[in-house]
Coordinates of C-alpha atoms and ligand atoms in Angstrom, one line a residue:
X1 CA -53.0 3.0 -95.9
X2 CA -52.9 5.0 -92.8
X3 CA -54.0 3.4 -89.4
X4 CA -55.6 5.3 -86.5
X5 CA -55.3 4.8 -82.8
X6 CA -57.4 6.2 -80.6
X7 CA -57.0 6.5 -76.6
X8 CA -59.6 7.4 -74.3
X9 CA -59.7 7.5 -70.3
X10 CA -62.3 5.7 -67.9
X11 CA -63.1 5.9 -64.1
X12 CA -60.7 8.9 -62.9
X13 CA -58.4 11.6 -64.5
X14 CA -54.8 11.8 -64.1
X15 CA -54.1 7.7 -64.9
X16 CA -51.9 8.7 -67.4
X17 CA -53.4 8.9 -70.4
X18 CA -50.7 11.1 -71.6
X19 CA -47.5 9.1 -71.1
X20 CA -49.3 5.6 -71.8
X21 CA -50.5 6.9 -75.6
X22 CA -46.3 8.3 -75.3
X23 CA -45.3 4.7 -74.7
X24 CA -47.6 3.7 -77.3
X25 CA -45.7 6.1 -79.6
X26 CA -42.1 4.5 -78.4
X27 CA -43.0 0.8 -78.8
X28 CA -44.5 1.5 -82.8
X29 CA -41.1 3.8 -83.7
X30 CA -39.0 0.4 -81.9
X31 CA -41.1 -1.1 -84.4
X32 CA -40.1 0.6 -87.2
X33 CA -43.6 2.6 -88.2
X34 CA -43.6 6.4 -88.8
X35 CA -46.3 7.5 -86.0
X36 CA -47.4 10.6 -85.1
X37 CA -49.6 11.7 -82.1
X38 CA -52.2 14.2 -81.3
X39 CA -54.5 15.4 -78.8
X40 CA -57.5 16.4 -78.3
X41 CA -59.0 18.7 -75.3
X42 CA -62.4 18.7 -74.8
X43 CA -62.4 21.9 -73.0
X44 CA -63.5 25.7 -74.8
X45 CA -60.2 27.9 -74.4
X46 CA -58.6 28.2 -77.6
X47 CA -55.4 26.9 -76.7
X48 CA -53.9 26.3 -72.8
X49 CA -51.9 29.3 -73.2
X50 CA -53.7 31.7 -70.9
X51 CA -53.9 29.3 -68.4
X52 CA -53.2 29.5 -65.2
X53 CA -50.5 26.3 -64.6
X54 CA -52.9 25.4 -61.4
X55 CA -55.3 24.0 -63.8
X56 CA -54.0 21.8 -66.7
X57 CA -49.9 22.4 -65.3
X58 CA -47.8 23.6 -67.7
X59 CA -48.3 25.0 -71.1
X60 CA -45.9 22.9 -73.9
X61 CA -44.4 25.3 -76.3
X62 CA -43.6 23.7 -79.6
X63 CA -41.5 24.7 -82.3
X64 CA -43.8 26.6 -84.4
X65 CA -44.5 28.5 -81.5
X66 CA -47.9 26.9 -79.9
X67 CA -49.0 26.9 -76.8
X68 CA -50.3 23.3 -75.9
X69 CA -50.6 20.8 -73.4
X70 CA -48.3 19.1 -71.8
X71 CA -49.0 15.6 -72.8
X72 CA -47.0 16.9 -76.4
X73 CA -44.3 16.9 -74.5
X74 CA -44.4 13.2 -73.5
X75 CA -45.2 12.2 -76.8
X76 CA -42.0 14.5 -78.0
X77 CA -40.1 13.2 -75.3
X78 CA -40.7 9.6 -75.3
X79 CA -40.5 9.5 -79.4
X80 CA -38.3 11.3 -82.0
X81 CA -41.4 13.2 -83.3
X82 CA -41.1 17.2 -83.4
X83 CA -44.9 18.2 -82.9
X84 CA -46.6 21.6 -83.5
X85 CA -49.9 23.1 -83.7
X86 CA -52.0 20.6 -86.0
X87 CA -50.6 18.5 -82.8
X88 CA -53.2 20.1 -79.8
X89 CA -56.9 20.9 -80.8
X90 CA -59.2 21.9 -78.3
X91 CA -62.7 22.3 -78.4
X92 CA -62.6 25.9 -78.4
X93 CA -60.7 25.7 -81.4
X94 CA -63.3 23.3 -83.2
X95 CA -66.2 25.9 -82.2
X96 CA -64.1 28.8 -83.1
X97 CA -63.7 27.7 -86.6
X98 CA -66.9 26.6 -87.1
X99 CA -68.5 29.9 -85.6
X100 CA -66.2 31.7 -88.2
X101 CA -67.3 30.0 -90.9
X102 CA -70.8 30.7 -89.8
X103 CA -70.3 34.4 -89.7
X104 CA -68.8 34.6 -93.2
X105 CA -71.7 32.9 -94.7
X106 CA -70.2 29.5 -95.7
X107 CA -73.3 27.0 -94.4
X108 CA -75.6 29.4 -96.7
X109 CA -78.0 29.5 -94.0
X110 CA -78.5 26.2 -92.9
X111 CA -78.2 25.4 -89.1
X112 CA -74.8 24.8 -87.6
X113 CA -75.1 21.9 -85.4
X114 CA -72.9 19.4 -82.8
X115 CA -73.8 17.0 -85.6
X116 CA -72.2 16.9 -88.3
X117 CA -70.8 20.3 -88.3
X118 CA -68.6 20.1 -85.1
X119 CA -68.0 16.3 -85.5
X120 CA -66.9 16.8 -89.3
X121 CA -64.7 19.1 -87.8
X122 CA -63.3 16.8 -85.4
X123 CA -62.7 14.4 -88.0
X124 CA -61.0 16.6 -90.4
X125 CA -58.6 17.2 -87.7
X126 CA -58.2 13.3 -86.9
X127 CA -56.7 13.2 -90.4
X128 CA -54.7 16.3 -90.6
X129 CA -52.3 14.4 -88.6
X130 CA -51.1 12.3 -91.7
X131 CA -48.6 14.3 -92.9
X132 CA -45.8 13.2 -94.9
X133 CA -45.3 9.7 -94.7
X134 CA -47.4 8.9 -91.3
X135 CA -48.3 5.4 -91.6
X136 CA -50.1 5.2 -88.0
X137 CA -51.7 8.3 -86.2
X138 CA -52.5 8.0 -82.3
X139 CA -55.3 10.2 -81.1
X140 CA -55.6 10.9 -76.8
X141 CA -58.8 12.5 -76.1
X142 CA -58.6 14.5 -73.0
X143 CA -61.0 14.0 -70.2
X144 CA -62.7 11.1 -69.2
X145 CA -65.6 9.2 -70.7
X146 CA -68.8 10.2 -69.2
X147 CA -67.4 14.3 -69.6
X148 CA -70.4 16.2 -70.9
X149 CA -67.5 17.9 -72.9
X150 CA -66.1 15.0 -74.4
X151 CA -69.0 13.9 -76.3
X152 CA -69.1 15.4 -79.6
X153 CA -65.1 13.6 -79.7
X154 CA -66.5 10.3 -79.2
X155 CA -69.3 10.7 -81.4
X156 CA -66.8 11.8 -84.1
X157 CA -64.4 8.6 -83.5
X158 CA -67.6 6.1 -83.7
X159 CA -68.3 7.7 -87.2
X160 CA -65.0 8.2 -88.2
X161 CA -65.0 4.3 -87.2
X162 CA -67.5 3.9 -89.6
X163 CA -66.2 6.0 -92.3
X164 CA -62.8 4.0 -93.0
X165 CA -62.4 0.5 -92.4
X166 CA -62.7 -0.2 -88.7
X167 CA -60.2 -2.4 -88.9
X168 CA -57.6 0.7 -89.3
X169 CA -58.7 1.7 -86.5
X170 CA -58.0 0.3 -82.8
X171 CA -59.5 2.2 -79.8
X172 CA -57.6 1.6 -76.6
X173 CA -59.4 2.6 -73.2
X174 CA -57.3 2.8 -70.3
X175 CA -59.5 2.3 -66.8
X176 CA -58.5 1.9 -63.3
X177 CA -58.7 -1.2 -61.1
X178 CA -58.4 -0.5 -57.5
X179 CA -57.1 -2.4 -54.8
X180 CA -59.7 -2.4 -51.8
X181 CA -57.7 -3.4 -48.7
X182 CA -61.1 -4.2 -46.9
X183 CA -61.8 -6.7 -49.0
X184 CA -58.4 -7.7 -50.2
X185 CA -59.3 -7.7 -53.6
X186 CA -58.8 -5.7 -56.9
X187 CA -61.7 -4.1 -58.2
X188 CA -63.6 -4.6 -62.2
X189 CA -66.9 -3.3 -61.8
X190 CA -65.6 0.7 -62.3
X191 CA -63.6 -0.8 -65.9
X192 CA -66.9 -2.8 -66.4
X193 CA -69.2 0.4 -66.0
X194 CA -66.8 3.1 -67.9
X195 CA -66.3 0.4 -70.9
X196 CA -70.9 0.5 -70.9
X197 CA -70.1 4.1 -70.8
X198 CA -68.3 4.0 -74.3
X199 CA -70.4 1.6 -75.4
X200 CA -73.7 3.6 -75.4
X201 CA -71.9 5.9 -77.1
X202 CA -71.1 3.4 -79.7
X203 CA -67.3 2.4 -79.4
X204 CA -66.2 -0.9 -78.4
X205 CA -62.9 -0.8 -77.3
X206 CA -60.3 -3.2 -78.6
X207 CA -58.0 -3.0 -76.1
X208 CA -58.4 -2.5 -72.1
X209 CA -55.2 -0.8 -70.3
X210 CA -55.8 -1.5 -67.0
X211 CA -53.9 1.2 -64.2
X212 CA -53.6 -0.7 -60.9
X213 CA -51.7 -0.6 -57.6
X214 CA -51.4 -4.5 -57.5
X215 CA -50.6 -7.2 -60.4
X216 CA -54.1 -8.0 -61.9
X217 CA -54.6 -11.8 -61.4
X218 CA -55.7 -14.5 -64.1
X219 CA -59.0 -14.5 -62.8
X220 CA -59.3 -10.1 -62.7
X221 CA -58.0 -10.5 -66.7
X222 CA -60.8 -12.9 -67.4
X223 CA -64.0 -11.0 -65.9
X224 CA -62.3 -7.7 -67.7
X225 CA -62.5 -9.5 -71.0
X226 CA -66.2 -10.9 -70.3
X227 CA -67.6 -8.3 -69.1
X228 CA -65.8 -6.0 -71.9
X229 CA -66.0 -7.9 -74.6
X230 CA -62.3 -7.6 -75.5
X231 CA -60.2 -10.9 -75.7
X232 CA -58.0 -12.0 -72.8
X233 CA -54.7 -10.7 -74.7
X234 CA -56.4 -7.3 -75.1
X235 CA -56.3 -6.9 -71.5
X236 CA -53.2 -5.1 -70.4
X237 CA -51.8 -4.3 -67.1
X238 CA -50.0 -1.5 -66.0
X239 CA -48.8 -1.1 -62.7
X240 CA -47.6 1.7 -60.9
X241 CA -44.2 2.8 -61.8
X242 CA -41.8 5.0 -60.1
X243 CA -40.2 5.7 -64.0
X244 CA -42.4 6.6 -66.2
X245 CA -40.0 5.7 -69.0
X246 CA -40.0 2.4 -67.9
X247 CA -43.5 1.9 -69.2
X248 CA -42.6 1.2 -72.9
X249 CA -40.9 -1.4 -71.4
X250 CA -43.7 -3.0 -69.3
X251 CA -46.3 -2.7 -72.2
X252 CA -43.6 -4.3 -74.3
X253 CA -43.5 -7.3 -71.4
X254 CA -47.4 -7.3 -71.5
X255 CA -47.4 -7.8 -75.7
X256 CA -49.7 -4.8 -76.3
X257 CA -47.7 -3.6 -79.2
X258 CA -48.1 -6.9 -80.6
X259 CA -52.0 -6.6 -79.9
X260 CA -52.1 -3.3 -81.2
X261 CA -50.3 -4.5 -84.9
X262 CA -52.4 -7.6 -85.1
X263 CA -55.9 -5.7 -84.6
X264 CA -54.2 -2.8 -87.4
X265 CA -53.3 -6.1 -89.8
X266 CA -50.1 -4.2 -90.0
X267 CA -46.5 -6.7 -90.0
X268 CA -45.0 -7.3 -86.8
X269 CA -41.7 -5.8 -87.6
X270 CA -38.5 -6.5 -85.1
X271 CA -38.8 -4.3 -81.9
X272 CA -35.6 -2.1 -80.9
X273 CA -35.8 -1.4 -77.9
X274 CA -32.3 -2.3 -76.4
X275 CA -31.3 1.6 -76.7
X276 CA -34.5 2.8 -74.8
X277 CA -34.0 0.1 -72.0
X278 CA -30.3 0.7 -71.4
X279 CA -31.1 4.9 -70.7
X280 CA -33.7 3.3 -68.0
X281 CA -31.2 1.4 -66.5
X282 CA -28.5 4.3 -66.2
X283 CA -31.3 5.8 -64.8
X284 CA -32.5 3.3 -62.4
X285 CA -29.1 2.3 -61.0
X286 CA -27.5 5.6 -61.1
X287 CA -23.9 6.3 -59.6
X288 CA -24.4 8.9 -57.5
X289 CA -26.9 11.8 -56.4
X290 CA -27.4 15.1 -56.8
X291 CA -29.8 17.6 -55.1
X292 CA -30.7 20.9 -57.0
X293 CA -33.2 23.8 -55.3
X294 CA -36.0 24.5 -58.2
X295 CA -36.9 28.0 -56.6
X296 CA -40.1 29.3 -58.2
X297 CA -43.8 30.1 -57.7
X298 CA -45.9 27.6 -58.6
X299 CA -43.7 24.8 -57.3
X300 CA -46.0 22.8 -55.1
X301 CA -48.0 22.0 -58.1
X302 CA -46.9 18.7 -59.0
X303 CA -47.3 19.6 -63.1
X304 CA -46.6 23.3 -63.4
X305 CA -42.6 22.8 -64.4
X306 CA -43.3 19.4 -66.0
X307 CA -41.1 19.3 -69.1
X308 CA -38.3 20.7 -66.7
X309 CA -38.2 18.0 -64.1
X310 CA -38.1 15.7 -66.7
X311 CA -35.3 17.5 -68.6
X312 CA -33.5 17.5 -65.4
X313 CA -33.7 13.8 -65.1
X314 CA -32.5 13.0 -68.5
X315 CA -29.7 15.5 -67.8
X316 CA -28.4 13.4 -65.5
X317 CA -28.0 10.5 -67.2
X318 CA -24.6 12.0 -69.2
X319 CA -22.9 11.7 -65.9
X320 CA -25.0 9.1 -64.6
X321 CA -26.6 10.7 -61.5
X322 CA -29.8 10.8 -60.3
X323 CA -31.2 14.1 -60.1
X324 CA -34.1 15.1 -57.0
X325 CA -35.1 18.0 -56.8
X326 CA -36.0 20.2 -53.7
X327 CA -38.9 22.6 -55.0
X328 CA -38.5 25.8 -53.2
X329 CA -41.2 27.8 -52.8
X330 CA -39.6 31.6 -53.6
X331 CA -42.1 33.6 -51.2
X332 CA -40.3 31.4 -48.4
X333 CA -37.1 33.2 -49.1
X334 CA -37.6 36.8 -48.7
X335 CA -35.8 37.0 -45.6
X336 CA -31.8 36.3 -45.1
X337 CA -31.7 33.3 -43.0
X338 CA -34.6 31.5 -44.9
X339 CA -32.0 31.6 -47.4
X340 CA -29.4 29.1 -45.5
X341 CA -32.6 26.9 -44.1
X342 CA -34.1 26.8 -47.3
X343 CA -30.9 26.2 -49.6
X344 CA -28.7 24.2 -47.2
X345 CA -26.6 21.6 -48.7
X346 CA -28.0 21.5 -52.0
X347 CA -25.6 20.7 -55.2
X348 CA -27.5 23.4 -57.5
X349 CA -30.0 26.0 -58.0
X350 CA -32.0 26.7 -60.8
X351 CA -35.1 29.8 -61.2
X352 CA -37.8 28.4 -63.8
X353 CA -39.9 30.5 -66.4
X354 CA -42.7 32.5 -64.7
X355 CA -45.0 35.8 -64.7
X356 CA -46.0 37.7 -62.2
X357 CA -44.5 40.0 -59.6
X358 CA -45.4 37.5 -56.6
X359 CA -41.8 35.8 -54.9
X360 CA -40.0 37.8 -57.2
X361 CA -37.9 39.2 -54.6
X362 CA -37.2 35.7 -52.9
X363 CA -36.1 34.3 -56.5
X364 CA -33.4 37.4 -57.0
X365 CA -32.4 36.8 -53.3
X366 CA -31.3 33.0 -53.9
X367 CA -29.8 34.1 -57.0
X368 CA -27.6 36.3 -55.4
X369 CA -27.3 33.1 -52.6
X370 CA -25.9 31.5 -55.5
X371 CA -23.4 34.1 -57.5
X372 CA -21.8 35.2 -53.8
X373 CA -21.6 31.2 -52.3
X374 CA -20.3 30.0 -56.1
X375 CA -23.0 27.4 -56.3
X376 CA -24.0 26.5 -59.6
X377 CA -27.0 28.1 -60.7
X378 CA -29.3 27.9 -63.5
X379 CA -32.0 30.6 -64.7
X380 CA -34.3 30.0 -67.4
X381 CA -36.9 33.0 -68.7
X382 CA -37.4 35.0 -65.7
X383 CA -34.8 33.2 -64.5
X384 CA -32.3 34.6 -67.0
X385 CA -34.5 38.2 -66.0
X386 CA -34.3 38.1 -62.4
X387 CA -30.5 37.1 -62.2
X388 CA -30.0 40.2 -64.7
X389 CA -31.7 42.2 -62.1
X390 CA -30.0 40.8 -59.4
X391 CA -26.2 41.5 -61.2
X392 CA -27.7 44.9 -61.9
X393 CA -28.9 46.1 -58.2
X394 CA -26.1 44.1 -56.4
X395 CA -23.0 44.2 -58.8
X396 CA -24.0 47.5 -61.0
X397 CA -25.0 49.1 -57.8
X398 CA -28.4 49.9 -59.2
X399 CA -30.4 49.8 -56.1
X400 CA -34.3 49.7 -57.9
X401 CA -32.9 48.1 -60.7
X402 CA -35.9 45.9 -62.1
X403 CA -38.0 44.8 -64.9
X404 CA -40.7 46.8 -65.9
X405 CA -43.0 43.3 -65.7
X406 CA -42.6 44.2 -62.1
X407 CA -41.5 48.3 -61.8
X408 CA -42.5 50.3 -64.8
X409 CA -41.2 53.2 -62.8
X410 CA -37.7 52.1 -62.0
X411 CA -35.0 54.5 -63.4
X412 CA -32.7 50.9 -64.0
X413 CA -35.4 49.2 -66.4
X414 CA -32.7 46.3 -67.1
X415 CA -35.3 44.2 -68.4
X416 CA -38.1 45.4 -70.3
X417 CA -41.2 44.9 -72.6
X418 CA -40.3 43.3 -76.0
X419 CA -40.6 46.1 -79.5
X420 CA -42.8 43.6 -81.1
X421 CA -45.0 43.2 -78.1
X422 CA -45.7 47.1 -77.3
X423 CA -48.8 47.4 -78.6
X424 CA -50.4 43.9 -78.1
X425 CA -53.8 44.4 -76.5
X426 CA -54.8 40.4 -76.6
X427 CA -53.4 37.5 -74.1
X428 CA -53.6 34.8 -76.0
X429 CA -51.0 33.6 -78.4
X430 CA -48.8 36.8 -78.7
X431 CA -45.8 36.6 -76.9
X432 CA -42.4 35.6 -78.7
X433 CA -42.8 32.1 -78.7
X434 CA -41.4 29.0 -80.6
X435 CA -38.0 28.5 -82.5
X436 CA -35.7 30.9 -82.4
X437 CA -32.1 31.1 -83.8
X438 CA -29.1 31.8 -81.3
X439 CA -25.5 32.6 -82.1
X440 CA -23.1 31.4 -78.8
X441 CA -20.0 33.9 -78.1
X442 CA -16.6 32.0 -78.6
X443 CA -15.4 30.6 -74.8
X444 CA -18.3 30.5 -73.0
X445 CA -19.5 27.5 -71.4
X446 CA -22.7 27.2 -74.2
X447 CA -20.5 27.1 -76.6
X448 CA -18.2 24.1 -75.0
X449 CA -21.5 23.0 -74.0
X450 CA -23.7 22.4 -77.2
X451 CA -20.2 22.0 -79.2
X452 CA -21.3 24.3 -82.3
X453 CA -21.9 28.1 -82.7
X454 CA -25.3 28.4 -83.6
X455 CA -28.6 26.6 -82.1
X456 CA -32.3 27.2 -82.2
X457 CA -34.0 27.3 -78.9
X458 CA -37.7 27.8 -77.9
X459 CA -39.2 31.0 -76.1
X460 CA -42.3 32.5 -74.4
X461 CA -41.6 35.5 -73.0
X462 CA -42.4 39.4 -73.3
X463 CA -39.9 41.2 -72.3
X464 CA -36.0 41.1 -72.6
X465 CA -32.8 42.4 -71.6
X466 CA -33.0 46.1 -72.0
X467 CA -29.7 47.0 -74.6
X468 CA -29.4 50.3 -73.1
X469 CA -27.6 48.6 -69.7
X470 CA -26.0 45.9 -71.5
X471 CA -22.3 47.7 -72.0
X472 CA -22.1 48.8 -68.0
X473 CA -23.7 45.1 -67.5
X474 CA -20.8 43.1 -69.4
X475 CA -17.9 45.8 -68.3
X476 CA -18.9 44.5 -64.6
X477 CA -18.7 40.8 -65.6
X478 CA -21.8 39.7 -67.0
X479 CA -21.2 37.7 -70.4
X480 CA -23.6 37.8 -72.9
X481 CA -22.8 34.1 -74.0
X482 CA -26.1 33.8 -77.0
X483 CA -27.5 36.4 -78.9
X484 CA -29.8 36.7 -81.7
X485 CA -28.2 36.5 -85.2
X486 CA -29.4 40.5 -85.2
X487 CA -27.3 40.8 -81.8
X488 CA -30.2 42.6 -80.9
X489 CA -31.8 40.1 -78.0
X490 CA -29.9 38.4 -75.3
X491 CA -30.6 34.8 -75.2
X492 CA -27.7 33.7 -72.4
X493 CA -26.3 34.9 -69.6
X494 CA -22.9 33.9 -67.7
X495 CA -20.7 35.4 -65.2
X496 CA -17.5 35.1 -65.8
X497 CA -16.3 34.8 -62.4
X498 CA -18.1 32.1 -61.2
X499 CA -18.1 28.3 -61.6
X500 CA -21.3 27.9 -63.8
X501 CA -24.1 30.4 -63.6
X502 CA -25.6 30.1 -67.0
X503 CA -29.3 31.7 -67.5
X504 CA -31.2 31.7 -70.9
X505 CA -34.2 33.8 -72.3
X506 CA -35.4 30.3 -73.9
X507 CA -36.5 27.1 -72.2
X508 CA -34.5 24.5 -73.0
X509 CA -36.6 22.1 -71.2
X510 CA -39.0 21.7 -74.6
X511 CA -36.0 20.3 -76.4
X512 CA -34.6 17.8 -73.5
X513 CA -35.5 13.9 -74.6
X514 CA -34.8 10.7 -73.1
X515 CA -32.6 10.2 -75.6
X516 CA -31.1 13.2 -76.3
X517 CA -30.8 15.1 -72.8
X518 CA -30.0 18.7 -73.5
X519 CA -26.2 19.4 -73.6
X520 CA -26.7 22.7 -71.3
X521 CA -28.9 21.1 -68.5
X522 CA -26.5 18.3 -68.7
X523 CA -23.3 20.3 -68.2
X524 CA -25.2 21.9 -65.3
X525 CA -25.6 18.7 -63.7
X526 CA -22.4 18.1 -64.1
X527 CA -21.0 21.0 -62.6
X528 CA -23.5 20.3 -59.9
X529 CA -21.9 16.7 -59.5
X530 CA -18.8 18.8 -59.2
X531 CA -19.6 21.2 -56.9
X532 CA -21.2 18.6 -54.6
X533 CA -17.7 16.8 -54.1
X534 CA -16.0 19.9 -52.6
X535 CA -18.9 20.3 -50.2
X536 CA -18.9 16.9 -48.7
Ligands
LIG601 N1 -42.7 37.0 -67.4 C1 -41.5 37.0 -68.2 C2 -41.8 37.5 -69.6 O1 -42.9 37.5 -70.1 C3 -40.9 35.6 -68.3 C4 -41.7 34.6 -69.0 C5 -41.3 33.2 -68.7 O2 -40.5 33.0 -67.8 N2 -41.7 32.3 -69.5 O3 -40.9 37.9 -70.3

């Protein structure tokens, strides 16, 4: 008998729907239950692939190559689950199929409406989750209740409510109580109205997550549980944290995995957590600091390189430091004493994934700032493209050496437009993306790094190293350290000469977990750890 969670958002967006239904996910596998999680956009593109990282933040590329929001990667990285596209549906999707289905003829001409059609889509989708051996499936629906767009989700939960047994089912509504310093007082009456909200629409929640500033008194817990019809137990509190991983932890403290088990009917199995607690520690009481410079374009955005902050942080658990990091913005460092200003005293640098021809030049300028001053330095994607560029113009001697991304006309294309992706005329969905195999050259620090020859890494990208450069390339220095079983595409970078410069065409970010942090990212930090001993 499978059992269905479902979590929807009240009051305000960005409470953190996303990494409470990943805590969710953490406390049921310490509990022994085979989860999985999914979720649902209620907006029309197809999938968030096309866009722009100002919007939703970054795009989540999983194995099998989707392109999806980046709440799948806090369920991937606060569970042991490996997600992929059944994990991300959108609305645009829903209508899409639908629409499709309509043009071939399938409804033999009846009318194609919100109800049932889209909502018996929506719950087909609920249940494609199960596979294998799920025993509970967690559903986040995107947006927040009172969304035009997120009606026709709601209205298929309250039926798919209806369908099975509601008591496989437990909706969890997380709200937010605000402090008022006025009236020094924390606030119900936003919980109270956005739980009426959901209530017209014909879901009564089971259980209240309540974001808040301050510790929710006894007498704050009651009125939430009058007001919202939910028992006192049901009403869980979850302060601001400065880790996110530590919530597992604090919904743990507040019993709502307990709550959540006894409104499923499902045992109350052991919880292990020790593992997941001891990782917050080392990172909570770290030995030391380190300071790396993320140089990129859309670093002011808090979301846009997500899954690489957070990969950063794990990687610094290994050697137990605490990594910041100083987003630079790479339009900032066109000019040569920006450089110094901009870069001074940090331990590392590292150029993110990207597209686009703006700060280009500032992102191949700290590069260089990084090969010439032996910092260690980490590019990932266009990372891995610019510092080819940069080895090309500055070491090669290839003065408009470029990619064609950014210079179709250069005479040096070092990097350039993918075979498979000459003649693709639609955005969306077609560039090399998902798991790909990679074979690691013998004594290069990947290969001391992961400890085995061959990996499988995740991409989204267009272009690649050009081959035709590659033999002047390596004969100046430049190793090519990973390489497609077909030798054809360059998947790492390394100079030999240099401390640790490592760049890859993949992101390793998608793979990094708490509990696993990923060995490359890791042995940067370390060297970073390193590097920062000689320097003070
Ligand atoms: N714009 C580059 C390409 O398409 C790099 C993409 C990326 O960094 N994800 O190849």
């Amino acid at each position: 008998m499978v059992k269905y969670i479902f979590v929807t958002g009240g009051v305000l967006s960005s409470l953190g729907k996303g990494v409470a239904s990943a805590s969710i996910g953490t406390l049921l596998e310490a509990r022994g239950y085979r989860i999985t999680l999914q979720k649902f956009d209620p907006y029309l593109n197809v999938d968030p692939g096309t866009l722009t990282p100002y919007q939703h933040g970054e795009v989540f590329v999983t194995k099998d190559g989707a392109e999806t929001d980046l709440d799948l990667g806090h369920y991937e990285r606060f569970t042991t689950l490996t997600l992929g596209k059944i994990n991300n549906t959108t609305a645009g999707q829903v209508y899409h199929d639908i629409i499709e289905k309509e043009r071939r003829g399938d409804f033999l001409g009846r009318t194609i409406q919100v109800v049932p059609h889209i909502t018996d889509e929506i719950k087909r989708r609920i249940k494609r989750a199960r596979q294998g051996k799920v025993e509970i499936v967690i559903t986040e629906i995107g947006g927040t209740v009172g969304d035009i767009e997120s009606l026709p989700f709601l209205e298929a939960i309250r039926q798919f409510r209806r369908d099975v047994n509601p008591e496989d089912t437990c909706c969890i509504h997380l709200t937010y109580v605000p402090y008022i310093r006025a009236a020094a007082e924390l606030k119900t009456k936003p919980t109270q109205h956005s739980v009426e909200r959901l209530r017209e629409i014909g879901i009564q929640p089971d259980i209240i997550i309540c974001r808040t500033e301050r510790p929710i008194s006894a007498e704050a817990r009651e009125k939430i549980s009058l007001y919202c019809n939910v028992s006192p137990e049901a009403v869980v509190e979850a302060l601001d944290t400065s880790c996110i991983y530590s919530i597992p932890l604090v919904f743990h403290q507040e019993r709502l995995d307990t709550v959540i088990l006894k409104r499923l009917r499902m045992r109350p199995r052991p919880s292990r957590l020790a593992k997941w607690e001891k990782l917050v520690n080392i990172m909570q009481q770290p030995k030391a600091e380190v300071e790396i410079a993320m140089v990129g374009k859309y670093v002011r955005l808090q979301d846009s390189y997500k899954s690489l902050d957070e990969a950063l942080y794990h990687a610094g658990i290994p050697s137990r430091v605490c990594v910041k990091i100083r987003k630079v913005d790479s339009e900032a460092l066109e000019k040569e004493e920006d450089l110094a200003k901009h870069l001074n005293g940090v331990a590392g640098i590292l150029v993110p994934g990207g597209f686009g021809v703006r700060g280009v030049e500032g992102m191949i300028s700290a590069i260089r700032y990084a090969r010439e001053n032996r910092i260690p330095c980490f590019g990932i994607c266009l990372g891995l493209q610019i510092a080819v560029v940069e080895f090309a113009r500055n070491v090669c001697g290839w003065k408009d050496a470029h990619s064609t991304e950014f210079n179709p006309q250069t005479a040096h294309p070092v990097i350039a437009i993918l075979p498979s992706q000459k003649d693709v005329k639609n955005l969306g969905g077609t560039m090399r993306l998902g798991g790909y195999p990679c074979v690691l050259t013998a004594k290069s620090i990947s290969r001391r790094a992961y400890g085995k020859n061959r990996i499988n890494e995740r991409h989204r990208h267009r272009f690649e190293v050009n081959p035709e450069f590659l033999p002047e390339i390596r004969k100046k220095g430049l190793l090519t350290a990973g390489l497609s079983p077909d030798r054809r595409l360059v998947e790492i970078v390394e100079l030999k000469d240099h401390p640790f410069f490592v760049a890859t065409q993949f992101h390793p970010e998608f793979q990094s977990r708490l509990s696993s942090p990923h060995p490359l990212l890791a042995a940067f930090i370390s060297a970073c750890l390193k590097y920062k001993e000689t320097i003070t």
